[in-house]
């Protein structure tokens, strides 16, 4: 932020328009890159800001972005195998064809076009429209300047699917992301639902039993996570007013990568941080007076309905006994054949007033018979997300953060953590949530719904009764949503935190209770990361002796994150050592027979409960905890079960007498032995990524270990950890001192560019490996590049 004057000086390199000239209709921006490829973009208006942003984003990640635009345009089958399973980041489908049918249906029904035409706040604000217009032009400028045949990244060099985009493509891309955790998670079910070919079976005399098998949980959201910690003025050290940690855990591949930038319109707008690829703006970041982040929230954003089918016609359904016709859309997409020619493939999709018809969810079919199931997504009409993030970027304090969230109601499946210069710490779970009260759940849930809601918070309601639809609050911008007044929020001067649990223990001194259950349960077990966050903050603020502690600074927050301390190990490792040393003859009962564990006992006895690259014993314990999580342990593996009166310290200890616990430990030892890994091997020797032939050790651990710095390696039997697919992504600490500008350090773990030929393909990844950070602001080092862009 302190470098704004320097960037403004660069902007002045180009002559200003004449005072008598007509207002410019084109775009003008200045882009200056730091040594880590973070663009600092300055313009006189939002159109110019978007222009520089689009150009710079395309320069770093043109192949990922072009692939995303191809997806939301419903045209993947024209260039890729239509039969291949696909995970685009906007949803997962068993075939590319199903993905195309899904997105083409959205296009046919002009869903995004209708949303964009709405006036703000339902549709984009003028500033957002200008930013999107400039972004599309900047993206296209990069393609025009470079030429598809000359793209540096071999992943798409010369590919015919890399094409210019329109503003509508940008809006479709953003909309696809907002619904990715909703309808995007059931693409197969939406694109294969067809009415029965013959007559319907007779109506059941009583509700059909719930089919055997697992209960679905949307995979798209389940892959994502985050930590957010906000420290207010009563929890900071001398000279500090507030401190924020933002630590989202997102995939390291694909379109759900973050990308950093600093955006400035001198005297009007000045924000730094990161946004997901394809989003023309900062989604997590800070300005001169406020900093914010998000964590993936507990409340579900979708719901199912079960409707009785009219036996005279299976494409009609009954509501309060009256027959209503379904609507249909004949969707056609072009599919490349083996000889290179294109052939049309058509499919009819069906919908009701309760949403589109669904043939099933992952792991469970929902047959179209005497009843039919539909899905409703609370974000399907959400074109308010960009408005919300632009207002957050300009908010001057946490009170204005709350107003921006409430006014737009556009954050999809995320909550918000923020701090400000006045020393406030803020939490708000203000997002698009189905308006389903506990009373409606009790009176309207189906047999499947009672089981599904208990497992994953997704309601399945009786659509045959009009009274069972989603309610609408007076302060809700969209029908069927909860209004902001019903949603949890908390402002403190000590701290708030969230690690993907419900709002209940945002701060244990002020538990958030009394909210509808669809927003998340209270009085239930917290994740180990939630426990780690709360305990670590309380220890620093209060101190072990109960007296005031030393308080937080940005430096201490960074040290806390990269301490890689495991809450699960703190609560269970002593028992694991006891169990290990007590096995007769040093042999533990594994699934494939007894395992010799004496070396494992010694490794754990000297382990410090961290997952730093030099930690010894951590690999073994990670395998043990993951084995334990996959084992069916009657009554659970804990010696002391969860106690709502002590939620940050329970459950704890291991039930050492349970053979399932013993076998999980022996199987973990066997996993390492089969992979040729010693029990006391340093973590970094066997948890790493390779970038351009260079092996970079990675610290951190999977979510289940209760380590804030989440790193999720891929374990291959016999080989060990072979890659990292997800974990800490864009990390920021922001400290507001008593005077002066914010002190910020950031880190993008997988670096700015997915292009292996880029200088910024792995530079920040190497920093992450070494637990180093990037100070915010401009670097005076050589190698900076300045682009003056006009059109």
PDB file of N, CA, C and O in Angstrom, residues 512-572:
ATOM      1  N   UNK A 512     -22.337 -18.662  20.069  1.00  0.00           N
ATOM      2  CA  UNK A 512     -23.458 -18.287  19.219  1.00  0.00           C
ATOM      3  C   UNK A 512     -24.447 -19.445  19.178  1.00  0.00           C
ATOM      4  O   UNK A 512     -24.180 -20.498  18.592  1.00  0.00           O
ATOM      5  N   UNK A 513     -25.592 -19.261  19.827  1.00  0.00           N
ATOM      6  CA  UNK A 513     -26.584 -20.329  19.954  1.00  0.00           C
ATOM      7  C   UNK A 513     -27.960 -19.778  19.593  1.00  0.00           C
ATOM      8  O   UNK A 513     -28.166 -18.565  19.470  1.00  0.00           O
ATOM      9  N   UNK A 514     -28.915 -20.696  19.425  1.00  0.00           N
ATOM     10  CA  UNK A 514     -30.290 -20.315  19.177  1.00  0.00           C
ATOM     11  C   UNK A 514     -30.623 -20.102  17.713  1.00  0.00           C
ATOM     12  O   UNK A 514     -31.697 -19.583  17.393  1.00  0.00           O
ATOM     13  N   UNK A 515     -29.744 -20.509  16.807  1.00  0.00           N
ATOM     14  CA  UNK A 515     -29.992 -20.333  15.380  1.00  0.00           C
ATOM     15  C   UNK A 515     -30.615 -21.590  14.791  1.00  0.00           C
ATOM     16  O   UNK A 515     -30.473 -22.686  15.341  1.00  0.00           O
ATOM     17  N   UNK A 516     -31.301 -21.471  13.649  1.00  0.00           N
ATOM     18  CA  UNK A 516     -31.866 -22.657  13.005  1.00  0.00           C
ATOM     19  C   UNK A 516     -30.788 -23.712  12.747  1.00  0.00           C
ATOM     20  O   UNK A 516     -29.649 -23.385  12.399  1.00  0.00           O
ATOM     21  N   UNK A 517     -31.145 -24.968  12.888  1.00  0.00           N
ATOM     22  CA  UNK A 517     -30.181 -26.050  12.785  1.00  0.00           C
ATOM     23  C   UNK A 517     -29.540 -26.121  11.407  1.00  0.00           C
ATOM     24  O   UNK A 517     -28.404 -26.595  11.265  1.00  0.00           O
ATOM     25  N   UNK A 518     -30.231 -25.646  10.373  1.00  0.00           N
ATOM     26  CA  UNK A 518     -29.653 -25.694   9.036  1.00  0.00           C
ATOM     27  C   UNK A 518     -28.392 -24.845   8.933  1.00  0.00           C
ATOM     28  O   UNK A 518     -27.561 -25.042   8.045  1.00  0.00           O
ATOM     29  N   UNK A 519     -28.201 -23.926   9.871  1.00  0.00           N
ATOM     30  CA  UNK A 519     -26.992 -23.106   9.900  1.00  0.00           C
ATOM     31  C   UNK A 519     -25.826 -23.807  10.586  1.00  0.00           C
ATOM     32  O   UNK A 519     -24.707 -23.283  10.602  1.00  0.00           O
ATOM     33  N   UNK A 520     -26.068 -24.997  11.134  1.00  0.00           N
ATOM     34  CA  UNK A 520     -25.008 -25.732  11.816  1.00  0.00           C
ATOM     35  C   UNK A 520     -25.352 -25.962  13.268  1.00  0.00           C
ATOM     36  O   UNK A 520     -26.019 -25.139  13.909  1.00  0.00           O
ATOM     37  N   UNK A 521     -24.889 -27.070  13.791  1.00  0.00           N
ATOM     38  CA  UNK A 521     -25.245 -27.469  15.151  1.00  0.00           C
ATOM     39  C   UNK A 521     -24.358 -26.785  16.179  1.00  0.00           C
ATOM     40  O   UNK A 521     -23.231 -26.388  15.905  1.00  0.00           O
ATOM     41  N   UNK A 522     -24.884 -26.649  17.388  1.00  0.00           N
ATOM     42  CA  UNK A 522     -24.095 -26.210  18.542  1.00  0.00           C
ATOM     43  C   UNK A 522     -24.073 -27.352  19.549  1.00  0.00           C
ATOM     44  O   UNK A 522     -24.892 -28.259  19.504  1.00  0.00           O
ATOM     45  N   UNK A 523     -23.095 -27.317  20.454  1.00  0.00           N
ATOM     46  CA  UNK A 523     -22.987 -28.360  21.451  1.00  0.00           C
ATOM     47  C   UNK A 523     -22.528 -29.687  20.900  1.00  0.00           C
ATOM     48  O   UNK A 523     -22.751 -30.728  21.515  1.00  0.00           O
ATOM     49  N   UNK A 524     -21.859 -29.666  19.746  1.00  0.00           N
ATOM     50  CA  UNK A 524     -21.388 -30.887  19.099  1.00  0.00           C
ATOM     51  C   UNK A 524     -19.873 -30.833  18.946  1.00  0.00           C
ATOM     52  O   UNK A 524     -19.260 -29.772  19.076  1.00  0.00           O
ATOM     53  N   UNK A 525     -19.229 -31.979  18.671  1.00  0.00           N
ATOM     54  CA  UNK A 525     -17.764 -31.968  18.572  1.00  0.00           C
ATOM     55  C   UNK A 525     -17.255 -30.989  17.527  1.00  0.00           C
ATOM     56  O   UNK A 525     -17.832 -30.825  16.455  1.00  0.00           O
ATOM     57  N   UNK A 526     -16.153 -30.331  17.853  1.00  0.00           N
ATOM     58  CA  UNK A 526     -15.467 -29.418  16.935  1.00  0.00           C
ATOM     59  C   UNK A 526     -14.317 -30.160  16.259  1.00  0.00           C
ATOM     60  O   UNK A 526     -13.777 -31.126  16.795  1.00  0.00           O
ATOM     61  N   UNK A 527     -13.918 -29.678  15.112  1.00  0.00           N
ATOM     62  CA  UNK A 527     -12.768 -30.278  14.440  1.00  0.00           C
ATOM     63  C   UNK A 527     -11.504 -30.010  15.249  1.00  0.00           C
ATOM     64  O   UNK A 527     -11.443 -29.074  16.060  1.00  0.00           O
ATOM     65  N   UNK A 528     -10.495 -30.838  15.001  1.00  0.00           N
ATOM     66  CA  UNK A 528      -9.231 -30.646  15.709  1.00  0.00           C
ATOM     67  C   UNK A 528      -8.587 -29.321  15.331  1.00  0.00           C
ATOM     68  O   UNK A 528      -7.881 -28.704  16.142  1.00  0.00           O
ATOM     69  N   UNK A 529      -8.826 -28.829  14.097  1.00  0.00           N
ATOM     70  CA  UNK A 529      -8.293 -27.516  13.722  1.00  0.00           C
ATOM     71  C   UNK A 529      -8.984 -26.399  14.490  1.00  0.00           C
ATOM     72  O   UNK A 529      -8.350 -25.405  14.866  1.00  0.00           O
ATOM     73  N   UNK A 530     -10.292 -26.530  14.702  1.00  0.00           N
ATOM     74  CA  UNK A 530     -10.989 -25.542  15.531  1.00  0.00           C
ATOM     75  C   UNK A 530     -10.407 -25.518  16.932  1.00  0.00           C
ATOM     76  O   UNK A 530     -10.145 -24.450  17.504  1.00  0.00           O
ATOM     77  N   UNK A 531     -10.184 -26.692  17.500  1.00  0.00           N
ATOM     78  CA  UNK A 531      -9.583 -26.766  18.835  1.00  0.00           C
ATOM     79  C   UNK A 531      -8.193 -26.125  18.840  1.00  0.00           C
ATOM     80  O   UNK A 531      -7.862 -25.359  19.744  1.00  0.00           O
ATOM     81  N   UNK A 532      -7.394 -26.442  17.836  1.00  0.00           N
ATOM     82  CA  UNK A 532      -6.041 -25.891  17.770  1.00  0.00           C
ATOM     83  C   UNK A 532      -6.081 -24.372  17.693  1.00  0.00           C
ATOM     84  O   UNK A 532      -5.294 -23.685  18.371  1.00  0.00           O
ATOM     85  N   UNK A 533      -6.993 -23.823  16.891  1.00  0.00           N
ATOM     86  CA  UNK A 533      -7.103 -22.373  16.774  1.00  0.00           C
ATOM     87  C   UNK A 533      -7.442 -21.741  18.112  1.00  0.00           C
ATOM     88  O   UNK A 533      -6.790 -20.779  18.549  1.00  0.00           O
ATOM     89  N   UNK A 534      -8.477 -22.243  18.743  1.00  0.00           N
ATOM     90  CA  UNK A 534      -8.945 -21.649  19.995  1.00  0.00           C
ATOM     91  C   UNK A 534      -7.892 -21.756  21.085  1.00  0.00           C
ATOM     92  O   UNK A 534      -7.581 -20.776  21.779  1.00  0.00           O
ATOM     93  N   UNK A 535      -7.317 -22.951  21.254  1.00  0.00           N
ATOM     94  CA  UNK A 535      -6.338 -23.152  22.329  1.00  0.00           C
ATOM     95  C   UNK A 535      -5.100 -22.294  22.097  1.00  0.00           C
ATOM     96  O   UNK A 535      -4.581 -21.656  23.029  1.00  0.00           O
ATOM     97  N   UNK A 536      -4.617 -22.244  20.859  1.00  0.00           N
ATOM     98  CA  UNK A 536      -3.417 -21.452  20.572  1.00  0.00           C
ATOM     99  C   UNK A 536      -3.652 -19.970  20.845  1.00  0.00           C
ATOM    100  O   UNK A 536      -2.795 -19.285  21.413  1.00  0.00           O
ATOM    101  N   UNK A 537      -4.817 -19.461  20.462  1.00  0.00           N
ATOM    102  CA  UNK A 537      -5.126 -18.050  20.687  1.00  0.00           C
ATOM    103  C   UNK A 537      -5.264 -17.769  22.176  1.00  0.00           C
ATOM    104  O   UNK A 537      -4.725 -16.783  22.698  1.00  0.00           O
ATOM    105  N   UNK A 538      -5.990 -18.621  22.874  1.00  0.00           N
ATOM    106  CA  UNK A 538      -6.184 -18.401  24.311  1.00  0.00           C
ATOM    107  C   UNK A 538      -4.864 -18.445  25.069  1.00  0.00           C
ATOM    108  O   UNK A 538      -4.639 -17.645  25.976  1.00  0.00           O
ATOM    109  N   UNK A 539      -3.994 -19.361  24.712  1.00  0.00           N
ATOM    110  CA  UNK A 539      -2.703 -19.454  25.392  1.00  0.00           C
ATOM    111  C   UNK A 539      -1.878 -18.179  25.198  1.00  0.00           C
ATOM    112  O   UNK A 539      -1.219 -17.711  26.120  1.00  0.00           O
ATOM    113  N   UNK A 540      -1.924 -17.620  23.999  1.00  0.00           N
ATOM    114  CA  UNK A 540      -1.127 -16.433  23.726  1.00  0.00           C
ATOM    115  C   UNK A 540      -1.710 -15.202  24.409  1.00  0.00           C
ATOM    116  O   UNK A 540      -0.962 -14.344  24.901  1.00  0.00           O
ATOM    117  N   UNK A 541      -3.039 -15.116  24.412  1.00  0.00           N
ATOM    118  CA  UNK A 541      -3.665 -13.924  24.988  1.00  0.00           C
ATOM    119  C   UNK A 541      -3.652 -13.957  26.505  1.00  0.00           C
ATOM    120  O   UNK A 541      -3.390 -12.947  27.164  1.00  0.00           O
ATOM    121  N   UNK A 542      -3.917 -15.153  27.080  1.00  0.00           N
ATOM    122  CA  UNK A 542      -4.058 -15.256  28.536  1.00  0.00           C
ATOM    123  C   UNK A 542      -2.781 -15.701  29.211  1.00  0.00           C
ATOM    124  O   UNK A 542      -2.422 -15.215  30.281  1.00  0.00           O
ATOM    125  N   UNK A 543      -2.057 -16.612  28.603  1.00  0.00           N
ATOM    126  CA  UNK A 543      -0.864 -17.138  29.239  1.00  0.00           C
ATOM    127  C   UNK A 543      -1.193 -18.338  30.116  1.00  0.00           C
ATOM    128  O   UNK A 543      -2.316 -18.499  30.600  1.00  0.00           O
ATOM    129  N   UNK A 544      -0.200 -19.180  30.332  1.00  0.00           N
ATOM    130  CA  UNK A 544      -0.420 -20.417  31.072  1.00  0.00           C
ATOM    131  C   UNK A 544      -0.813 -20.172  32.524  1.00  0.00           C
ATOM    132  O   UNK A 544      -1.491 -20.996  33.148  1.00  0.00           O
ATOM    133  N   UNK A 545      -0.396 -19.035  33.097  1.00  0.00           N
ATOM    134  CA  UNK A 545      -0.687 -18.759  34.504  1.00  0.00           C
ATOM    135  C   UNK A 545      -2.007 -18.024  34.701  1.00  0.00           C
ATOM    136  O   UNK A 545      -2.344 -17.615  35.809  1.00  0.00           O
ATOM    137  N   UNK A 546      -2.752 -17.823  33.616  1.00  0.00           N
ATOM    138  CA  UNK A 546      -4.038 -17.137  33.729  1.00  0.00           C
ATOM    139  C   UNK A 546      -3.924 -15.633  33.687  1.00  0.00           C
ATOM    140  O   UNK A 546      -4.934 -14.933  33.662  1.00  0.00           O
ATOM    141  N   UNK A 547      -2.722 -15.106  33.702  1.00  0.00           N
ATOM    142  CA  UNK A 547      -2.513 -13.660  33.638  1.00  0.00           C
ATOM    143  C   UNK A 547      -2.452 -13.226  32.177  1.00  0.00           C
ATOM    144  O   UNK A 547      -2.293 -14.056  31.271  1.00  0.00           O
ATOM    145  N   UNK A 548      -2.577 -11.935  31.912  1.00  0.00           N
ATOM    146  CA  UNK A 548      -2.497 -11.478  30.518  1.00  0.00           C
ATOM    147  C   UNK A 548      -1.221 -11.953  29.837  1.00  0.00           C
ATOM    148  O   UNK A 548      -0.124 -11.892  30.400  1.00  0.00           O
ATOM    149  N   UNK A 549      -1.371 -12.453  28.628  1.00  0.00           N
ATOM    150  CA  UNK A 549      -0.223 -12.937  27.871  1.00  0.00           C
ATOM    151  C   UNK A 549       0.452 -11.815  27.104  1.00  0.00           C
ATOM    152  O   UNK A 549       0.175 -10.636  27.309  1.00  0.00           O
ATOM    153  N   UNK A 550       1.314 -12.199  26.188  1.00  0.00           N
ATOM    154  CA  UNK A 550       2.087 -11.205  25.444  1.00  0.00           C
ATOM    155  C   UNK A 550       1.306 -10.631  24.272  1.00  0.00           C
ATOM    156  O   UNK A 550       1.668  -9.590  23.738  1.00  0.00           O
ATOM    157  N   UNK A 551       0.247 -11.293  23.868  1.00  0.00           N
ATOM    158  CA  UNK A 551      -0.563 -10.776  22.787  1.00  0.00           C
ATOM    159  C   UNK A 551       0.008 -11.086  21.413  1.00  0.00           C
ATOM    160  O   UNK A 551       1.136 -11.542  21.267  1.00  0.00           O
ATOM    161  N   UNK A 552      -0.801 -10.816  20.404  1.00  0.00           N
ATOM    162  CA  UNK A 552      -0.470 -11.190  19.031  1.00  0.00           C
ATOM    163  C   UNK A 552       0.198 -10.056  18.270  1.00  0.00           C
ATOM    164  O   UNK A 552      -0.095  -8.882  18.475  1.00  0.00           O
ATOM    165  N   UNK A 553       1.040 -10.458  17.354  1.00  0.00           N
ATOM    166  CA  UNK A 553       1.586  -9.600  16.313  1.00  0.00           C
ATOM    167  C   UNK A 553       1.500 -10.396  15.024  1.00  0.00           C
ATOM    168  O   UNK A 553       1.222 -11.602  15.034  1.00  0.00           O
ATOM    169  N   UNK A 554       1.773  -9.730  13.906  1.00  0.00           N
ATOM    170  CA  UNK A 554       1.806 -10.464  12.651  1.00  0.00           C
ATOM    171  C   UNK A 554       2.887 -11.528  12.655  1.00  0.00           C
ATOM    172  O   UNK A 554       2.685 -12.638  12.150  1.00  0.00           O
ATOM    173  N   UNK A 555       4.042 -11.201  13.232  1.00  0.00           N
ATOM    174  CA  UNK A 555       5.147 -12.156  13.285  1.00  0.00           C
ATOM    175  C   UNK A 555       4.766 -13.388  14.084  1.00  0.00           C
ATOM    176  O   UNK A 555       5.044 -14.525  13.660  1.00  0.00           O
ATOM    177  N   UNK A 556       4.118 -13.182  15.228  1.00  0.00           N
ATOM    178  CA  UNK A 556       3.736 -14.346  16.025  1.00  0.00           C
ATOM    179  C   UNK A 556       2.696 -15.186  15.283  1.00  0.00           C
ATOM    180  O   UNK A 556       2.744 -16.419  15.323  1.00  0.00           O
ATOM    181  N   UNK A 557       1.753 -14.540  14.578  1.00  0.00           N
ATOM    182  CA  UNK A 557       0.735 -15.282  13.841  1.00  0.00           C
ATOM    183  C   UNK A 557       1.382 -16.154  12.771  1.00  0.00           C
ATOM    184  O   UNK A 557       0.989 -17.315  12.573  1.00  0.00           O
ATOM    185  N   UNK A 558       2.372 -15.621  12.086  1.00  0.00           N
ATOM    186  CA  UNK A 558       3.060 -16.420  11.072  1.00  0.00           C
ATOM    187  C   UNK A 558       3.791 -17.597  11.700  1.00  0.00           C
ATOM    188  O   UNK A 558       3.782 -18.716  11.162  1.00  0.00           O
ATOM    189  N   UNK A 559       4.400 -17.361  12.842  1.00  0.00           N
ATOM    190  CA  UNK A 559       5.074 -18.454  13.542  1.00  0.00           C
ATOM    191  C   UNK A 559       4.103 -19.508  14.021  1.00  0.00           C
ATOM    192  O   UNK A 559       4.403 -20.712  13.994  1.00  0.00           O
ATOM    193  N   UNK A 560       2.916 -19.077  14.451  1.00  0.00           N
ATOM    194  CA  UNK A 560       1.905 -20.025  14.895  1.00  0.00           C
ATOM    195  C   UNK A 560       1.483 -20.945  13.753  1.00  0.00           C
ATOM    196  O   UNK A 560       1.404 -22.165  13.914  1.00  0.00           O
ATOM    197  N   UNK A 561       1.219 -20.360  12.586  1.00  0.00           N
ATOM    198  CA  UNK A 561       0.776 -21.172  11.459  1.00  0.00           C
ATOM    199  C   UNK A 561       1.847 -22.172  11.055  1.00  0.00           C
ATOM    200  O   UNK A 561       1.562 -23.353  10.839  1.00  0.00           O
ATOM    201  N   UNK A 562       3.086 -21.711  10.953  1.00  0.00           N
ATOM    202  CA  UNK A 562       4.151 -22.585  10.474  1.00  0.00           C
ATOM    203  C   UNK A 562       4.850 -23.354  11.593  1.00  0.00           C
ATOM    204  O   UNK A 562       5.877 -23.996  11.345  1.00  0.00           O
ATOM    205  N   UNK A 563       4.305 -23.298  12.803  1.00  0.00           N
ATOM    206  CA  UNK A 563       4.780 -24.237  13.828  1.00  0.00           C
ATOM    207  C   UNK A 563       4.346 -25.648  13.486  1.00  0.00           C
ATOM    208  O   UNK A 563       4.947 -26.622  13.947  1.00  0.00           O
ATOM    209  N   UNK A 564       3.257 -25.770  12.687  1.00  0.00           N
ATOM    210  CA  UNK A 564       2.769 -27.077  12.219  1.00  0.00           C
ATOM    211  C   UNK A 564       2.481 -28.018  13.379  1.00  0.00           C
ATOM    212  O   UNK A 564       2.703 -29.231  13.294  1.00  0.00           O
ATOM    213  N   UNK A 565       1.943 -27.455  14.446  1.00  0.00           N
ATOM    214  CA  UNK A 565       1.643 -28.241  15.642  1.00  0.00           C
ATOM    215  C   UNK A 565       0.350 -29.012  15.474  1.00  0.00           C
ATOM    216  O   UNK A 565      -0.642 -28.495  14.947  1.00  0.00           O
ATOM    217  N   UNK A 566       0.332 -30.249  15.952  1.00  0.00           N
ATOM    218  CA  UNK A 566      -0.830 -31.128  15.816  1.00  0.00           C
ATOM    219  C   UNK A 566      -1.620 -31.203  17.115  1.00  0.00           C
ATOM    220  O   UNK A 566      -1.118 -31.684  18.139  1.00  0.00           O
ATOM    221  N   UNK A 567      -2.870 -30.735  17.066  1.00  0.00           N
ATOM    222  CA  UNK A 567      -3.747 -30.843  18.227  1.00  0.00           C
ATOM    223  C   UNK A 567      -4.083 -32.301  18.531  1.00  0.00           C
ATOM    224  O   UNK A 567      -4.169 -32.707  19.698  1.00  0.00           O
ATOM    225  N   UNK A 568      -4.253 -33.112  17.508  1.00  0.00           N
ATOM    226  CA  UNK A 568      -4.572 -34.523  17.720  1.00  0.00           C
ATOM    227  C   UNK A 568      -3.420 -35.220  18.436  1.00  0.00           C
ATOM    228  O   UNK A 568      -3.633 -36.016  19.363  1.00  0.00           O
ATOM    229  N   UNK A 569      -2.192 -34.918  18.033  1.00  0.00           N
ATOM    230  CA  UNK A 569      -1.048 -35.518  18.709  1.00  0.00           C
ATOM    231  C   UNK A 569      -0.986 -35.083  20.165  1.00  0.00           C
ATOM    232  O   UNK A 569      -0.678 -35.887  21.057  1.00  0.00           O
ATOM    233  N   UNK A 570      -1.273 -33.807  20.417  1.00  0.00           N
ATOM    234  CA  UNK A 570      -1.250 -33.322  21.799  1.00  0.00           C
ATOM    235  C   UNK A 570      -2.220 -34.095  22.681  1.00  0.00           C
ATOM    236  O   UNK A 570      -1.941 -34.356  23.855  1.00  0.00           O
ATOM    237  N   UNK A 571      -3.368 -34.479  22.123  1.00  0.00           N
ATOM    238  CA  UNK A 571      -4.410 -35.135  22.907  1.00  0.00           C
ATOM    239  C   UNK A 571      -4.298 -36.657  22.918  1.00  0.00           C
ATOM    240  O   UNK A 571      -4.966 -37.310  23.730  1.00  0.00           O
ATOM    241  N   UNK A 572      -3.482 -37.237  22.019  1.00  0.00           N
ATOM    242  CA  UNK A 572      -3.499 -38.702  21.901  1.00  0.00           C
ATOM    243  C   UNK A 572      -2.133 -39.365  21.854  1.00  0.00           C
ATOM    244  O   UNK A 572      -2.031 -40.572  22.079  1.00  0.00           O
TER     245      UNK A 572
END
